[in-house]
Tab-separated table of C-alpha atoms in Angstrom:
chain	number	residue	atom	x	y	z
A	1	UNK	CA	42.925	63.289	123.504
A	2	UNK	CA	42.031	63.287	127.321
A	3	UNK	CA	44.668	64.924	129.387
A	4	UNK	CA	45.474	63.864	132.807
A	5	UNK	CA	43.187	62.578	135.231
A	6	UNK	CA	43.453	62.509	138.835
A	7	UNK	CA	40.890	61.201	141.626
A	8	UNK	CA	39.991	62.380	143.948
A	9	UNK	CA	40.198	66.263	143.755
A	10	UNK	CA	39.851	67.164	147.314
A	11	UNK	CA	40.448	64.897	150.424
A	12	UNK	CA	40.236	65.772	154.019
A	13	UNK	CA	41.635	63.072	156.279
A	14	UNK	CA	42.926	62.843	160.203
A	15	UNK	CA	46.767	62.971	161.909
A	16	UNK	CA	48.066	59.322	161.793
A	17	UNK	CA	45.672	58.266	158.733
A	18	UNK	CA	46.970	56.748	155.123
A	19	UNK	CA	45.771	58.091	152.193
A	20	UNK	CA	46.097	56.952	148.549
A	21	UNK	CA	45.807	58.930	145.580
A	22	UNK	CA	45.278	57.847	142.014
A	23	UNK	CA	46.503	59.247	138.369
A	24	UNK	CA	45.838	57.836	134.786
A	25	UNK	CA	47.915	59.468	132.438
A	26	UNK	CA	47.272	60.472	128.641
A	27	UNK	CA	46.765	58.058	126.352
A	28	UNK	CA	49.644	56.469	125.323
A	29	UNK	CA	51.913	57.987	127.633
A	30	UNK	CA	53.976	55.193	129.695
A	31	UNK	CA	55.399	57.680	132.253
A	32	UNK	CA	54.130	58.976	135.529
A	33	UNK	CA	55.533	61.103	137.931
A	34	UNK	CA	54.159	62.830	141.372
A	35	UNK	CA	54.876	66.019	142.964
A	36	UNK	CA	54.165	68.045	146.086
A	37	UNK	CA	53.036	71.728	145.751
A	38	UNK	CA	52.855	73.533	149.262
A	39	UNK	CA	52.888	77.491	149.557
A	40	UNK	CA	56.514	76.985	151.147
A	41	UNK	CA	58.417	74.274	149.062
A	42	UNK	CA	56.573	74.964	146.049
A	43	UNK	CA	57.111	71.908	143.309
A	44	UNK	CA	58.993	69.311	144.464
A	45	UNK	CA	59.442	66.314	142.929
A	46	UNK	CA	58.514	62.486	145.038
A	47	UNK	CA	58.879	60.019	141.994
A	48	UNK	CA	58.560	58.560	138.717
A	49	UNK	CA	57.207	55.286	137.205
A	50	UNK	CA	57.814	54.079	133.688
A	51	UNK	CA	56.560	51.087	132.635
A	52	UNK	CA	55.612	49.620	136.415
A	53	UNK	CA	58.885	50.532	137.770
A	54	UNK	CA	60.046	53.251	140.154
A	55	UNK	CA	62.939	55.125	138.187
A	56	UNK	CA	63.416	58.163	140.057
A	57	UNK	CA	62.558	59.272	143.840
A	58	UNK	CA	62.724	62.608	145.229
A	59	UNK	CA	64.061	63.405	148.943
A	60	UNK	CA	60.770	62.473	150.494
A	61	UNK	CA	60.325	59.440	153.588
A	62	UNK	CA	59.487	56.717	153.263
A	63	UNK	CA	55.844	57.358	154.056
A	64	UNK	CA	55.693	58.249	150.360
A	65	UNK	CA	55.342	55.474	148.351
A	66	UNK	CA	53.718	54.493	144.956
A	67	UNK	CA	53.023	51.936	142.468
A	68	UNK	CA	52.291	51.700	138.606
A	69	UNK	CA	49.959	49.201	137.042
A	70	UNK	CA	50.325	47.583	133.599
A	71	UNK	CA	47.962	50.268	131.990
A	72	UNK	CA	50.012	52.744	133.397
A	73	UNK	CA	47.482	54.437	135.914
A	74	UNK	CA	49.607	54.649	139.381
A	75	UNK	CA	48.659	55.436	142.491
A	76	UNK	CA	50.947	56.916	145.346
A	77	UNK	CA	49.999	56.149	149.121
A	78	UNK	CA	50.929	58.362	152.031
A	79	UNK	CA	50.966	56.398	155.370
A	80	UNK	CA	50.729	57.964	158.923
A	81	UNK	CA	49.613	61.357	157.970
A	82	UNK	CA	51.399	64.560	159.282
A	83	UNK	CA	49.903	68.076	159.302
A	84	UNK	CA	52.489	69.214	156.949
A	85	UNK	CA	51.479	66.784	154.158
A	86	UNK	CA	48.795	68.895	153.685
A	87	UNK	CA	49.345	70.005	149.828
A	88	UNK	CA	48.478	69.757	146.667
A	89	UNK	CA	49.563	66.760	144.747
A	90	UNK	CA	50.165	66.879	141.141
A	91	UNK	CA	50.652	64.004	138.624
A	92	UNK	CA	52.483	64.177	135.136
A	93	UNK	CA	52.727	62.148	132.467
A	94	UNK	CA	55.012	62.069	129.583
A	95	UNK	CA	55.741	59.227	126.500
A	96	UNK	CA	59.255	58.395	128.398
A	97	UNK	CA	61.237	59.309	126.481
A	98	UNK	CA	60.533	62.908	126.397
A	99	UNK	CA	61.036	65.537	128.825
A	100	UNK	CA	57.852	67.314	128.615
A	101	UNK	CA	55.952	67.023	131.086
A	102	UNK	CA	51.970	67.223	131.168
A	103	UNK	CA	50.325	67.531	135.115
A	104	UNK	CA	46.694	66.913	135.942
A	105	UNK	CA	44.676	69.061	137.954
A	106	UNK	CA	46.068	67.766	141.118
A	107	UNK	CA	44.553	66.485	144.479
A	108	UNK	CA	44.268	68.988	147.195
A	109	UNK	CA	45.030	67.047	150.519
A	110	UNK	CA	44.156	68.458	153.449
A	111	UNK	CA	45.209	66.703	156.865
A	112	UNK	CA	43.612	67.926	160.306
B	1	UNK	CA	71.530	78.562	148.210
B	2	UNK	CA	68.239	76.810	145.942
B	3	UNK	CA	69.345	75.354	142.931
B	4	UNK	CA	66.452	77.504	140.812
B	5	UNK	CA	65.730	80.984	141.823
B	6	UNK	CA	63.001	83.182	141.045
B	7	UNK	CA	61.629	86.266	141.878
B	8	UNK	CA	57.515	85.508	143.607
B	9	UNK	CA	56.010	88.595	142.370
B	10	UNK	CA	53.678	90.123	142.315
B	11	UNK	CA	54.260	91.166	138.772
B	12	UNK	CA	51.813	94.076	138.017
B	13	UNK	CA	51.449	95.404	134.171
B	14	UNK	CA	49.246	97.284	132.461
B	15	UNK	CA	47.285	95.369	129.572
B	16	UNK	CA	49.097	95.087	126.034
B	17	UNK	CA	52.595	95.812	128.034
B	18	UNK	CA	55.485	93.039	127.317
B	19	UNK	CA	56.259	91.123	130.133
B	20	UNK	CA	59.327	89.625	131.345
B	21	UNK	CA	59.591	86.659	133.480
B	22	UNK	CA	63.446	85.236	134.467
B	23	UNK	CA	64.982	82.530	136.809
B	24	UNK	CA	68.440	81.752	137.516
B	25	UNK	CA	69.669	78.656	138.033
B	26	UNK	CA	73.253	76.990	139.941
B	27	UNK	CA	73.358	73.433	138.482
B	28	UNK	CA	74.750	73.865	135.065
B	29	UNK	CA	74.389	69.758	134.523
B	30	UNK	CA	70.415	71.028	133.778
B	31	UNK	CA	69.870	70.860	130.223
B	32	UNK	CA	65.811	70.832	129.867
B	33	UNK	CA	64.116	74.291	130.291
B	34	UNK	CA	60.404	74.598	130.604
B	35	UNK	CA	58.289	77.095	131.559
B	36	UNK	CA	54.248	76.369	132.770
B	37	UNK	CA	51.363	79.200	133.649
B	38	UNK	CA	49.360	77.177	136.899
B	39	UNK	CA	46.045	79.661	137.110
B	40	UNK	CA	44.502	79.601	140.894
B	41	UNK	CA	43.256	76.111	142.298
B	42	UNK	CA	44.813	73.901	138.804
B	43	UNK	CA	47.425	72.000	137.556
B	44	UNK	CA	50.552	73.594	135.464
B	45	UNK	CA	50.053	73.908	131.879
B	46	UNK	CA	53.463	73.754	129.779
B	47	UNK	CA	53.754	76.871	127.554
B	48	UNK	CA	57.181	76.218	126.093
B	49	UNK	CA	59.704	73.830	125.974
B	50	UNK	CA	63.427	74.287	125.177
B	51	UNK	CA	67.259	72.680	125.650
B	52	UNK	CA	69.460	75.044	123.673
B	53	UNK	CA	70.564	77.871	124.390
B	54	UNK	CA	69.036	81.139	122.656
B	55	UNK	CA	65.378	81.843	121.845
B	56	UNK	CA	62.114	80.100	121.024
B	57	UNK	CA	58.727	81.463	120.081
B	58	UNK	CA	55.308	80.555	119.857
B	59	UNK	CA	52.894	83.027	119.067
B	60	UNK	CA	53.288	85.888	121.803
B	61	UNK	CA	55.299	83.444	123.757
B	62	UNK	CA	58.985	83.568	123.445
B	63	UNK	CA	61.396	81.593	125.920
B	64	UNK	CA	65.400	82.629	125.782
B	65	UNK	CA	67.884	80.254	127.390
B	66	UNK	CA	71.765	81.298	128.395
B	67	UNK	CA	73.145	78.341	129.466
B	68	UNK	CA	76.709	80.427	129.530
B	69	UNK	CA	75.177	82.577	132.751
B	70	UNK	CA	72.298	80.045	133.986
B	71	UNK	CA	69.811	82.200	133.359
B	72	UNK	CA	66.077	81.375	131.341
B	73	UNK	CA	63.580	84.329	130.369
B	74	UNK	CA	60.180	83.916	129.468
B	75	UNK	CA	58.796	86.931	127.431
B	76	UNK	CA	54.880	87.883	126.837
B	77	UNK	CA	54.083	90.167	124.265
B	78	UNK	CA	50.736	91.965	123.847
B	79	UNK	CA	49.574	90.644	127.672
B	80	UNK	CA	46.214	89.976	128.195
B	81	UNK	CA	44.622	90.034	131.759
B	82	UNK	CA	43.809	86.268	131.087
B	83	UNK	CA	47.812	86.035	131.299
B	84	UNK	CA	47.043	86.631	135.071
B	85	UNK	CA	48.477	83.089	136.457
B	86	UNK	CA	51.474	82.002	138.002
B	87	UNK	CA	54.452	81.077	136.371
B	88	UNK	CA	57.256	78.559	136.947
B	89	UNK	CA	60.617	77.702	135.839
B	90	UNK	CA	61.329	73.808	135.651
B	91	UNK	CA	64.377	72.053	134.679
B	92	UNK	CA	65.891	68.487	134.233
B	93	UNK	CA	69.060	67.076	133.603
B	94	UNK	CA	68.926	64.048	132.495
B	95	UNK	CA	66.932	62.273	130.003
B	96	UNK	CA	64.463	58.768	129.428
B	97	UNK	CA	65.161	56.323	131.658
B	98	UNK	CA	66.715	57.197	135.091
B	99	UNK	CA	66.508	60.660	134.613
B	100	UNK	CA	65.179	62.991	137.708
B	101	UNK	CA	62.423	64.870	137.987
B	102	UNK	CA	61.839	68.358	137.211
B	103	UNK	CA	63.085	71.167	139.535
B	104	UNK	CA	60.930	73.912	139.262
B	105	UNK	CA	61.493	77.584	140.587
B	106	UNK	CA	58.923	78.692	143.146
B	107	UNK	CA	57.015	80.726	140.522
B	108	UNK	CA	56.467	84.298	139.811
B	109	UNK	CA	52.860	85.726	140.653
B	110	UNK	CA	51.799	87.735	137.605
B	111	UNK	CA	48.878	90.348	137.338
B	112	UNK	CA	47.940	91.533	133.831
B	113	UNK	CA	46.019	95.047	134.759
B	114	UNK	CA	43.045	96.152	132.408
């Protein structure tokens, strides 16, 4: 079974930019999640989708968003870029009603 | 103080030694223990899974949970330098729908020496 895919693996974008990152999840698996990984905060969690709906959402702004399609591939969008969003992002998915979680091999997202 | 705790490492053992990896954790409403390796540049891969107190094992893997003093272990027997990785704590409270996300400790930089 194909594990988690995420697209695009490195981005390099400008102050002020948006930027939208994509995830399809296993096969069969109905929930996503996203997280931030940055050399100082380490993991932290933005939000989860299950079944097109937001069900959890970390302390992030608002500038964080993201959305879940009926196949389950989700996307999250960062508007109006800031240096320190520069990070990797990780996506997870699970069946929903599990707690283990299975990441992809993340986005690195660098912002200049 | 942060809700997981855990020691950044470097870790530094000599080949075929048993490691021991531990975080500590303040929220005792967490109930989900995981531990993941994330090797240089990828993703985190889940090595074990647990939400009982006690032990678990899986071939040289063996994860130990004390909910009584908020305190998980992961232990490595026989490492290998491919053990060489990072690896983080992560735990949830809740469950299915609603639930939060993981909270992960900030990982624990581990060189296996040949």
């Amino acid at each position: 079974k194909a594990g988690v895919t995420q697209t695009p693996r490195y981005l390099i974008k400008t102050r002020g930019q948006q930027v939208t990152l994509s995830c399809s999840p296993i096969s069969g698996h109905r929930s996503v999640s996203w997280y931030q990984q940055t050399p100082g905060q380490g993991l932290q969690f933005l939000f989860e989708y299950f079944s097109e709906t937001q069900r959890n959402k970390g302390n992030f702004p608002g500038r964080f968003s993201g959305r879940q399609f009926s196949n389950s591939r989700s996307e999250m969008n960062v508007s109006t870029l800031e240096l320190g969003d520069s990070a990797l992002y990780l996506c997870a998915s699970t069946t929903g009603g599990s707690e283990t979680q299975y990441f992809g091999p993340g986005t690195r997202l660098l912002v200049l | 103080q942060k809700e997981v705790e855990q020691d950044p490492g470097p870790l530094s053992v000599p080949e075929g030694a048993i490691v021991s990896l531990n975080c500590t954790y303040s929220n005792s409403a967490f109930q989900y223990f995981m531990w993941y390796r994330q090797y240089s540049r990828k993703g985190p891969e889940l090595l074990m899974y647990t939400y009982s107190s006690g032990n678990k094992e899986d071939g040289r893997f063996t994860a130990q949970v004390d909910k009584s003093s908020k305190y998980i272990s992961l232990f490595i027997r026989d490492s290998q330098p491919s053990d060489s990785a990072t690896y983080l704590c992560a735990m949830k409270t809740g469950s299915g729908g609603g639930a939060d996300g993981l909270t992960f400790g900030k990982g624990t930089h581990l060189i296996i020496q040949p």
